[in-house]
Amino acid sequence: MLVHSDTETAWLAETVRLATENVANGGGPFGALIARDHEIVATGINRVTANLDPTAHAEVTAIRAACRELGTFKLDGCVLVSSCEPCPMCLSSALWARVDHVVYAGDRDDAAKAGFDDRAFYELFDKPRDSWDVPVRRLSTVDGFEPFAAWLDHTTRVEY
């Protein structure tokens, strides 16, 4: 079991402050930050409606800002701190960014009480795709491996 440090507790408080301030400014109730070596690298707030971007969740905006600040797409050595449990998209983004760990304040039940019910997405991923309301299927009329073959042949590719 991981024990949260006083620093992480302070970071959690900061994300809650960011989220609450964002609500006052017309945004969604979510805030996040990326920290490394006991220092905040970047912060993010929910910008979905402001940017007309459904992917502009606080965690994703914090990850994007941290990558720009650090000049890398890998955030190993970093922690993602969020005012609320990351949704599946944000959690996947954190995993792709290779953060060391994630901590959050509110959970999915708190979010659901406010009308942000991510449980439907968690539940959806547990079901077979052919039962989903939105069809997601492979259509194999072209060579889908062609881009991967080009990638494998590209000698100066940057692995990630």
XYZ file of N, CA, C and O in Angstrom:
640
model
N 0.845 -1.193 0.000
C 0.000 0.000 0.000
C 0.880 1.243 0.000
O 1.800 1.371 0.790
N 0.585 2.154 -0.910
C 1.336 3.402 -0.971
C 0.805 4.384 0.063
O -0.399 4.539 0.235
N 1.709 5.024 0.748
C 1.334 6.037 1.724
C 1.547 7.395 1.068
O 2.600 7.650 0.480
N 0.552 8.246 1.160
C 0.663 9.573 0.553
C 1.482 10.483 1.447
O 1.320 10.520 2.655
N 2.349 11.235 0.813
C 3.191 12.172 1.540
C 2.449 13.489 1.754
O 1.399 13.737 1.146
N 3.002 14.323 2.611
C 2.439 15.659 2.804
C 2.468 16.438 1.494
O 1.576 17.235 1.220
N 3.491 16.198 0.687
C 3.591 16.877 -0.606
C 2.434 16.467 -1.506
O 1.796 17.328 -2.131
N 2.146 15.178 -1.578
C 1.025 14.728 -2.404
C -0.296 15.278 -1.895
O -1.162 15.630 -2.685
N -0.435 15.367 -0.584
C -1.653 15.949 -0.010
C -1.783 17.413 -0.427
O -2.873 17.868 -0.790
N -0.684 18.141 -0.428
C -0.699 19.542 -0.870
C -1.035 19.630 -2.353
O -1.787 20.517 -2.780
N -0.494 18.703 -3.148
C -0.805 18.696 -4.579
C -2.274 18.396 -4.817
O -2.903 19.015 -5.677
N -2.826 17.451 -4.057
C -4.262 17.159 -4.175
C -5.086 18.396 -3.866
O -6.040 18.715 -4.578
N -4.715 19.110 -2.815
C -5.422 20.345 -2.453
C -5.325 21.361 -3.588
O -6.299 22.069 -3.888
N -4.177 21.423 -4.237
C -3.999 22.360 -5.352
C -4.899 21.979 -6.523
O -5.495 22.850 -7.162
N -5.036 20.695 -6.810
C -5.897 20.295 -7.922
C -7.365 20.588 -7.606
O -8.106 20.996 -8.500
N -7.750 20.414 -6.362
C -9.122 20.744 -5.968
C -9.348 22.249 -6.089
O -10.391 22.702 -6.564
N -8.335 23.047 -5.707
C -8.437 24.504 -5.852
C -8.564 24.889 -7.324
O -9.417 25.703 -7.699
N -7.727 24.285 -8.178
C -7.790 24.562 -9.615
C -9.159 24.217 -10.180
O -9.724 24.973 -10.973
N -9.696 23.068 -9.774
C -11.000 22.620 -10.273
C -12.108 23.564 -9.836
O -12.978 23.938 -10.636
N -12.073 23.962 -8.582
C -13.102 24.863 -8.050
C -13.022 26.231 -8.719
O -14.049 26.818 -9.088
N -11.806 26.723 -8.922
C -11.602 27.997 -9.615
C -12.081 27.904 -11.061
O -12.666 28.847 -11.603
N -11.863 26.753 -11.689
C -12.299 26.570 -13.068
C -13.821 26.645 -13.175
O -14.349 27.199 -14.139
N -14.518 26.102 -12.194
C -15.979 26.206 -12.180
C -16.395 27.672 -12.121
O -17.274 28.114 -12.862
N -15.734 28.441 -11.249
C -16.055 29.865 -11.116
C -15.823 30.619 -12.422
O -16.483 31.623 -12.697
N -14.895 30.102 -13.246
C -14.577 30.736 -14.523
C -15.349 30.129 -15.694
O -15.030 30.383 -16.850
N -16.353 29.302 -15.384
C -17.206 28.750 -16.426
C -16.791 27.399 -16.963
O -17.385 26.915 -17.919
N -15.769 26.777 -16.370
C -15.300 25.481 -16.848
C -15.827 24.333 -16.023
O -16.617 24.509 -15.092
N -15.352 23.152 -16.336
C -15.762 21.949 -15.621
C -15.025 21.792 -14.305
O -13.959 22.375 -14.100
N -15.558 20.971 -13.397
C -15.026 20.846 -12.045
C -13.855 19.866 -11.919
O -13.865 18.958 -11.080
N -12.841 20.059 -12.755
C -11.704 19.144 -12.734
C -10.397 19.914 -12.858
O -10.280 20.831 -13.679
N -9.413 19.510 -12.063
C -8.076 20.077 -12.118
C -7.056 18.968 -11.959
O -7.331 17.940 -11.338
N -5.881 19.172 -12.513
C -4.836 18.149 -12.430
C -3.472 18.816 -12.508
O -3.348 19.982 -12.905
N -2.466 18.066 -12.112
C -1.094 18.547 -12.256
C -0.164 17.364 -12.457
O -0.490 16.230 -12.132
N 0.991 17.673 -13.010
C 2.079 16.714 -13.158
C 3.229 17.251 -12.322
O 3.580 18.438 -12.417
N 3.803 16.385 -11.498
C 4.933 16.773 -10.665
C 6.083 15.790 -10.861
O 5.871 14.618 -11.203
N 7.286 16.301 -10.654
C 8.497 15.479 -10.718
C 9.505 16.046 -9.746
O 9.648 17.268 -9.644
N 10.192 15.184 -9.059
C 11.214 15.610 -8.095
C 10.666 16.615 -7.095
O 11.304 17.636 -6.806
N 9.467 16.357 -6.595
C 8.814 17.176 -5.566
C 8.455 18.582 -6.031
O 8.209 19.461 -5.211
N 8.434 18.797 -7.349
C 8.089 20.101 -7.913
C 6.956 19.937 -8.926
O 6.946 18.973 -9.696
N 6.050 20.905 -8.966
C 4.990 20.900 -9.968
C 5.586 21.312 -11.311
O 6.216 22.366 -11.427
N 5.398 20.469 -12.299
C 5.895 20.729 -13.654
C 4.864 21.520 -14.449
O 5.195 22.471 -15.153
N 3.599 21.090 -14.345
C 2.539 21.726 -15.129
C 1.193 21.435 -14.468
O 1.045 20.454 -13.747
N 0.239 22.311 -14.761
C -1.122 22.105 -14.280
C -2.061 22.035 -15.468
O -1.710 22.435 -16.585
N -3.254 21.539 -15.204
C -4.266 21.481 -16.252
C -5.642 21.609 -15.638
O -5.861 21.193 -14.497
N -6.529 22.203 -16.392
C -7.932 22.302 -15.988
C -8.789 21.776 -17.127
O -8.331 21.671 -18.266
N -10.006 21.434 -16.810
C -10.927 20.944 -17.818
C -11.232 22.076 -18.798
O -11.692 23.148 -18.401
N -10.959 21.840 -20.084
C -11.152 22.848 -21.139
C -12.106 22.329 -22.219
O -12.103 22.835 -23.339
N -12.919 21.338 -21.882
C -13.792 20.706 -22.879
C -14.684 21.731 -23.563
O -14.699 21.836 -24.789
N -15.445 22.498 -22.792
C -16.372 23.449 -23.409
C -15.652 24.684 -23.919
O -16.018 25.222 -24.960
N -14.619 25.114 -23.233
C -13.880 26.308 -23.663
C -13.182 26.081 -25.001
O -13.135 26.977 -25.843
N -12.626 24.887 -25.179
C -11.884 24.584 -26.406
C -12.719 23.827 -27.437
O -12.208 23.507 -28.509
N -13.966 23.506 -27.080
C -14.805 22.669 -27.939
C -14.057 21.392 -28.303
O -14.011 20.962 -29.458
N -13.474 20.767 -27.267
C -12.623 19.604 -27.443
C -12.962 18.572 -26.375
O -12.617 18.745 -25.212
N -13.651 17.486 -26.756
C -14.039 16.487 -25.763
C -12.863 15.762 -25.125
O -13.039 15.081 -24.121
N -11.658 15.920 -25.673
C -10.477 15.290 -25.073
C -9.726 16.222 -24.129
O -8.730 15.815 -23.528
N -10.182 17.438 -23.972
C -9.462 18.431 -23.169
C -9.809 18.324 -21.677
O -10.134 19.310 -21.018
N -9.718 17.111 -21.159
C -9.909 16.892 -19.724
C -8.699 17.446 -18.979
O -7.611 17.604 -19.552
N -8.859 17.726 -17.711
C -7.791 18.333 -16.913
C -6.512 17.502 -16.949
O -5.413 18.041 -17.096
N -6.658 16.180 -16.832
C -5.474 15.330 -16.826
C -4.744 15.400 -18.166
O -3.510 15.466 -18.211
N -5.498 15.388 -19.252
C -4.884 15.438 -20.581
C -4.217 16.794 -20.801
O -3.099 16.855 -21.341
N -4.860 17.884 -20.371
C -4.225 19.198 -20.553
C -2.968 19.310 -19.695
O -1.988 19.920 -20.118
N -2.973 18.707 -18.511
C -1.773 18.717 -17.662
C -0.660 17.888 -18.300
O 0.508 18.298 -18.299
N -1.012 16.726 -18.842
C -0.017 15.880 -19.507
C 0.581 16.608 -20.709
O 1.796 16.633 -20.903
N -0.269 17.222 -21.517
C 0.225 17.953 -22.691
C 1.161 19.085 -22.278
O 2.227 19.281 -22.879
N 0.763 19.843 -21.250
C 1.590 20.965 -20.782
C 2.914 20.467 -20.213
O 3.974 21.077 -20.446
N 2.889 19.370 -19.470
C 4.122 18.833 -18.885
C 5.069 18.335 -19.976
O 6.286 18.560 -19.898
N 4.528 17.688 -20.987
C 5.371 17.221 -22.088
C 6.035 18.393 -22.804
O 7.229 18.330 -23.137
N 5.274 19.459 -23.023
C 5.869 20.656 -23.647
C 6.947 21.246 -22.733
O 8.037 21.603 -23.204
N 6.652 21.348 -21.453
C 7.602 21.936 -20.497
C 8.895 21.125 -20.416
O 9.981 21.695 -20.339
N 8.765 19.804 -20.413
C 9.938 18.944 -20.265
C 10.581 18.568 -21.595
O 11.661 17.970 -21.617
N 9.903 18.890 -22.696
C 10.453 18.585 -24.010
C 10.516 17.091 -24.311
O 11.463 16.617 -24.929
N 9.493 16.369 -23.884
C 9.464 14.927 -24.087
C 8.021 14.442 -24.133
O 7.112 15.145 -23.697
N 7.833 13.234 -24.669
C 6.498 12.638 -24.643
C 6.412 11.542 -23.592
O 5.381 10.919 -23.436
N 7.486 11.323 -22.863
C 7.513 10.323 -21.798
C 7.644 11.023 -20.451
O 8.570 11.797 -20.237
N 6.719 10.737 -19.564
C 6.712 11.382 -18.256
C 7.103 10.420 -17.141
O 6.600 10.503 -16.022
N 8.037 9.506 -17.448
C 8.518 8.635 -16.394
C 9.226 9.509 -15.353
O 9.800 10.540 -15.674
N 9.100 9.110 -14.102
C 9.622 9.921 -13.009
C 8.623 10.948 -12.519
O 8.898 11.695 -11.584
N 7.454 10.989 -13.146
C 6.435 11.981 -12.791
C 5.230 11.303 -12.132
O 5.011 10.110 -12.277
N 4.460 12.129 -11.441
C 3.196 11.691 -10.862
C 2.084 12.561 -11.446
O 2.275 13.761 -11.646
N 0.954 11.929 -11.759
C -0.247 12.654 -12.162
C -1.116 12.780 -10.923
O -1.436 11.769 -10.286
N -1.488 13.993 -10.592
C -2.346 14.265 -9.439
C -3.615 14.909 -9.987
O -3.552 15.866 -10.753
N -4.766 14.382 -9.582
C -6.025 14.858 -10.131
C -7.052 15.104 -9.034
O -7.071 14.406 -8.020
N -7.903 16.079 -9.278
C -8.967 16.370 -8.322
C -10.008 15.266 -8.275
O -10.770 15.163 -7.321
N -10.025 14.406 -9.306
C -11.020 13.335 -9.375
C -10.396 12.124 -10.058
O -9.468 12.267 -10.864
N -10.918 10.963 -9.760
C -10.456 9.732 -10.392
C -10.470 9.895 -11.910
O -11.493 10.262 -12.492
N -9.348 9.659 -12.562
C -9.308 9.809 -14.017
C -10.271 8.867 -14.722
O -10.398 7.697 -14.359
N -10.930 9.400 -15.731
C -11.806 8.582 -16.568
C -10.929 7.616 -17.374
O -9.698 7.746 -17.387
N -11.522 6.663 -18.074
C -10.716 5.714 -18.855
C -9.785 6.395 -19.870
O -8.652 5.950 -20.056
N -10.239 7.459 -20.521
C -9.387 8.158 -21.485
C -8.178 8.767 -20.790
O -7.040 8.647 -21.260
N -8.423 9.428 -19.664
C -7.334 10.092 -18.948
C -6.374 9.087 -18.343
O -5.152 9.296 -18.347
N -6.908 8.007 -17.817
C -6.052 6.970 -17.267
C -5.193 6.355 -18.365
O -3.990 6.146 -18.192
N -5.786 6.104 -19.513
C -5.017 5.587 -20.647
C -3.942 6.579 -21.077
O -2.811 6.180 -21.388
N -4.276 7.858 -21.081
C -3.290 8.882 -21.438
C -2.127 8.877 -20.461
O -0.962 9.002 -20.863
N -2.416 8.731 -19.182
C -1.360 8.677 -18.163
C -0.479 7.448 -18.368
O 0.752 7.525 -18.239
N -1.099 6.329 -18.703
C -0.324 5.115 -18.948
C 0.559 5.272 -20.177
O 1.731 4.878 -20.173
N 0.010 5.866 -21.257
C 0.815 6.108 -22.452
C 1.955 7.079 -22.171
O 3.035 6.960 -22.753
N 1.712 8.040 -21.278
C 2.757 9.008 -20.932
C 3.821 8.401 -20.031
O 4.858 9.006 -19.797
N 3.537 7.227 -19.495
C 4.476 6.483 -18.648
C 4.728 7.159 -17.295
O 5.832 7.103 -16.768
N 3.681 7.803 -16.738
C 3.847 8.376 -15.403
C 4.125 7.250 -14.414
O 3.724 6.096 -14.630
N 4.803 7.583 -13.324
C 5.132 6.564 -12.323
C 3.925 6.143 -11.503
O 3.792 4.977 -11.152
N 3.078 7.107 -11.170
C 1.855 6.768 -10.457
C 0.848 7.909 -10.548
O 1.167 9.003 -10.996
N -0.382 7.587 -10.141
C -1.513 8.513 -10.220
C -2.159 8.571 -8.843
O -2.361 7.542 -8.208
N -2.467 9.790 -8.379
C -3.255 9.953 -7.155
C -4.396 10.915 -7.450
O -4.282 11.798 -8.301
N -5.524 10.709 -6.765
C -6.685 11.562 -7.002
C -7.457 11.754 -5.716
O -7.315 10.989 -4.767
N -8.293 12.791 -5.714
C -9.094 13.134 -4.534
C -10.478 12.502 -4.630
O -10.742 11.478 -4.017
N -11.384 13.095 -5.397
C -12.728 12.540 -5.549
C -12.698 11.277 -6.389
O -11.725 11.019 -7.101
N -13.764 10.492 -6.305
C -13.796 9.271 -7.103
C -14.958 9.299 -8.094
O -15.698 10.279 -8.187
N -15.116 8.214 -8.831
C -16.136 8.152 -9.883
C -17.544 8.319 -9.319
O -18.419 8.817 -10.006
N -17.772 7.912 -8.076
C -19.092 8.098 -7.469
C -19.358 9.570 -7.174
O -20.477 10.050 -7.362
N -18.328 10.296 -6.721
C -18.473 11.740 -6.515
C -18.806 12.432 -7.834
O -19.687 13.287 -7.900
N -18.088 12.049 -8.894
C -18.328 12.646 -10.208
C -19.745 12.349 -10.690
O -20.420 13.225 -11.238
N -20.205 11.124 -10.457
C -21.548 10.741 -10.893
C -22.616 11.572 -10.196
O -23.617 11.951 -10.819
N -22.414 11.870 -8.920
C -23.378 12.696 -8.181
C -23.522 14.075 -8.809
O -24.571 14.710 -8.688
N -22.462 14.540 -9.483
C -22.490 15.853 -10.123
C -22.866 15.769 -11.601
O -22.814 16.777 -12.307
N -23.228 14.578 -12.069
C -23.653 14.438 -13.455
C -22.567 14.007 -14.417
O -22.771 13.988 -15.627
N -21.391 13.656 -13.907
C -20.278 13.192 -14.738
C -20.092 11.701 -14.476
O -19.248 11.289 -13.692
N -20.905 10.896 -15.127
C -20.907 9.472 -14.819
C -20.047 8.701 -15.810
O -20.493 8.321 -16.883
N -18.810 8.465 -15.427
C -17.874 7.717 -16.267
C -18.063 6.212 -16.129
O -17.458 5.444 -16.870
N -18.902 5.800 -15.183
C -19.085 4.367 -14.966
C -19.578 3.668 -16.229
O -19.232 2.510 -16.464
N -20.345 4.363 -17.042
C -20.843 3.753 -18.284
C -19.686 3.342 -19.185
O -19.751 2.297 -19.849
N -18.611 4.132 -19.208
C -17.453 3.786 -20.034
C -16.701 2.602 -19.445
O -16.283 1.697 -20.164
N -16.506 2.619 -18.137
C -15.856 1.474 -17.498
C -16.634 0.194 -17.772
O -16.059 -0.839 -18.095
N -17.951 0.264 -17.645
C -18.805 -0.903 -17.874
C -18.791 -1.323 -19.344
O -18.795 -2.518 -19.655
N -18.769 -0.352 -20.246
C -18.769 -0.658 -21.668
C -17.564 -1.505 -22.049
O -17.684 -2.477 -22.795
N -16.395 -1.148 -21.536
C -15.178 -1.864 -21.900
C -15.166 -3.303 -21.397
O -14.377 -4.118 -21.871
N -16.040 -3.621 -20.464
C -16.149 -4.986 -19.970
C -17.063 -5.849 -20.848
O -17.128 -7.061 -20.668
N -17.771 -5.222 -21.789
C -18.729 -5.940 -22.641
C -18.112 -6.247 -24.009
O -17.241 -5.513 -24.478
N -18.593 -7.286 -24.666
C -18.124 -7.569 -26.029
C -18.487 -6.411 -26.969
O -19.565 -5.821 -26.849
N -17.611 -6.081 -27.876
C -17.845 -4.947 -28.783
C -19.119 -5.091 -29.599
O -19.753 -4.090 -29.929
N -19.507 -6.303 -29.932
C -20.702 -6.445 -30.751
C -21.984 -6.100 -30.000
O -23.053 -6.005 -30.602
N -21.892 -5.835 -28.704
C -23.064 -5.426 -27.931
C -23.104 -3.911 -27.695
O -24.054 -3.406 -27.107
N -22.079 -3.189 -28.140
C -22.014 -1.746 -27.922
C -23.049 -1.012 -28.775
O -23.366 -1.444 -29.888
N -23.531 0.127 -28.276
C -24.456 0.967 -29.041
C -23.756 1.628 -30.234
O -24.380 1.888 -31.261
N -22.485 1.933 -30.078
C -21.694 2.531 -31.154
C -20.865 1.417 -31.787
O -20.000 0.841 -31.128
N -21.130 1.094 -33.057
C -20.362 0.017 -33.684
C -18.881 0.360 -33.786
O -18.509 1.460 -34.214
N -18.048 -0.553 -33.356
C -16.593 -0.453 -33.485
C -16.158 -1.798 -34.050
O -16.256 -2.817 -33.384
N -15.711 -1.774 -35.310
C -15.398 -3.046 -35.945
C -14.256 -2.898 -36.932
O -14.013 -1.812 -37.462
N -13.593 -3.973 -37.163
C -12.524 -4.004 -38.145
C -13.135 -4.245 -39.516
O -13.992 -5.110 -39.688
N -12.673 -3.471 -40.509
C -13.088 -3.660 -41.899
C -11.821 -3.930 -42.692
O -11.008 -3.026 -42.891
N -11.611 -5.142 -43.082
C -10.348 -5.564 -43.698
C -10.416 -5.563 -45.214
O -10.246 -6.599 -45.860
N -10.669 -4.419 -45.815
C -10.682 -4.345 -47.276
C -9.387 -3.759 -47.817
O -9.177 -3.742 -49.028
N -8.535 -3.249 -46.941
C -7.223 -2.738 -47.338
C -6.185 -3.352 -46.407
O -6.517 -3.917 -45.363
N -4.933 -3.208 -46.760
C -3.856 -3.763 -45.943
C -3.623 -2.862 -44.730
O -2.938 -1.850 -44.829
N -4.188 -3.216 -43.620
C -4.042 -2.433 -42.403
C -2.662 -2.515 -41.788
O -2.312 -1.719 -40.909
N -1.845 -3.460 -42.222
C -0.499 -3.580 -41.682
C 0.504 -2.685 -42.412
O 1.608 -2.471 -41.921
N 0.115 -2.124 -43.547
C 1.052 -1.320 -44.347
C 1.741 -0.216 -43.539
O 2.972 -0.076 -43.623
N 1.016 0.594 -42.726
C 1.706 1.618 -41.937
C 2.690 1.018 -40.933
O 3.758 1.599 -40.671
N 2.357 -0.144 -40.394
C 3.256 -0.782 -39.423
C 4.513 -1.322 -40.112
O 5.610 -1.266 -39.553
N 4.351 -1.831 -41.316
C 5.508 -2.281 -42.085
C 6.433 -1.102 -42.381
O 7.657 -1.215 -42.250
N 5.840 0.035 -42.754
C 6.643 1.235 -42.998
C 7.366 1.654 -41.725
O 8.541 2.047 -41.758
N 6.684 1.561 -40.591
C 7.280 1.896 -39.299
C 8.481 0.990 -39.005
O 9.552 1.447 -38.619
N 8.290 -0.307 -39.202
C 9.362 -1.256 -38.925
C 10.557 -1.047 -39.845
O 11.702 -1.261 -39.441
N 10.315 -0.591 -41.079
C 11.382 -0.343 -42.047
C 12.063 1.010 -41.848
O 13.131 1.250 -42.398
N 11.434 1.888 -41.075
C 11.968 3.243 -40.871
C 13.095 3.194 -39.843
O 12.857 3.033 -38.647
N 14.321 3.352 -40.299
C 15.482 3.136 -39.423
C 15.684 4.233 -38.384
O 16.357 4.018 -37.389
N 15.122 5.411 -38.597
C 15.316 6.497 -37.635
C 14.053 6.773 -36.803
O 13.902 7.873 -36.267
N 13.196 5.771 -36.684
C 11.966 5.954 -35.905
C 12.308 6.190 -34.438
O 13.327 5.714 -33.939
N 11.434 6.910 -33.778
C 11.567 7.157 -32.331
C 10.598 6.213 -31.626
O 9.388 6.342 -31.769
N 11.138 5.260 -30.899
C 10.321 4.270 -30.205
C 9.525 4.941 -29.081
O 10.014 5.852 -28.426
N 8.323 4.465 -28.880
C 7.525 4.906 -27.728
C 6.620 3.868 -27.280
O 6.646 2.906 -26.860
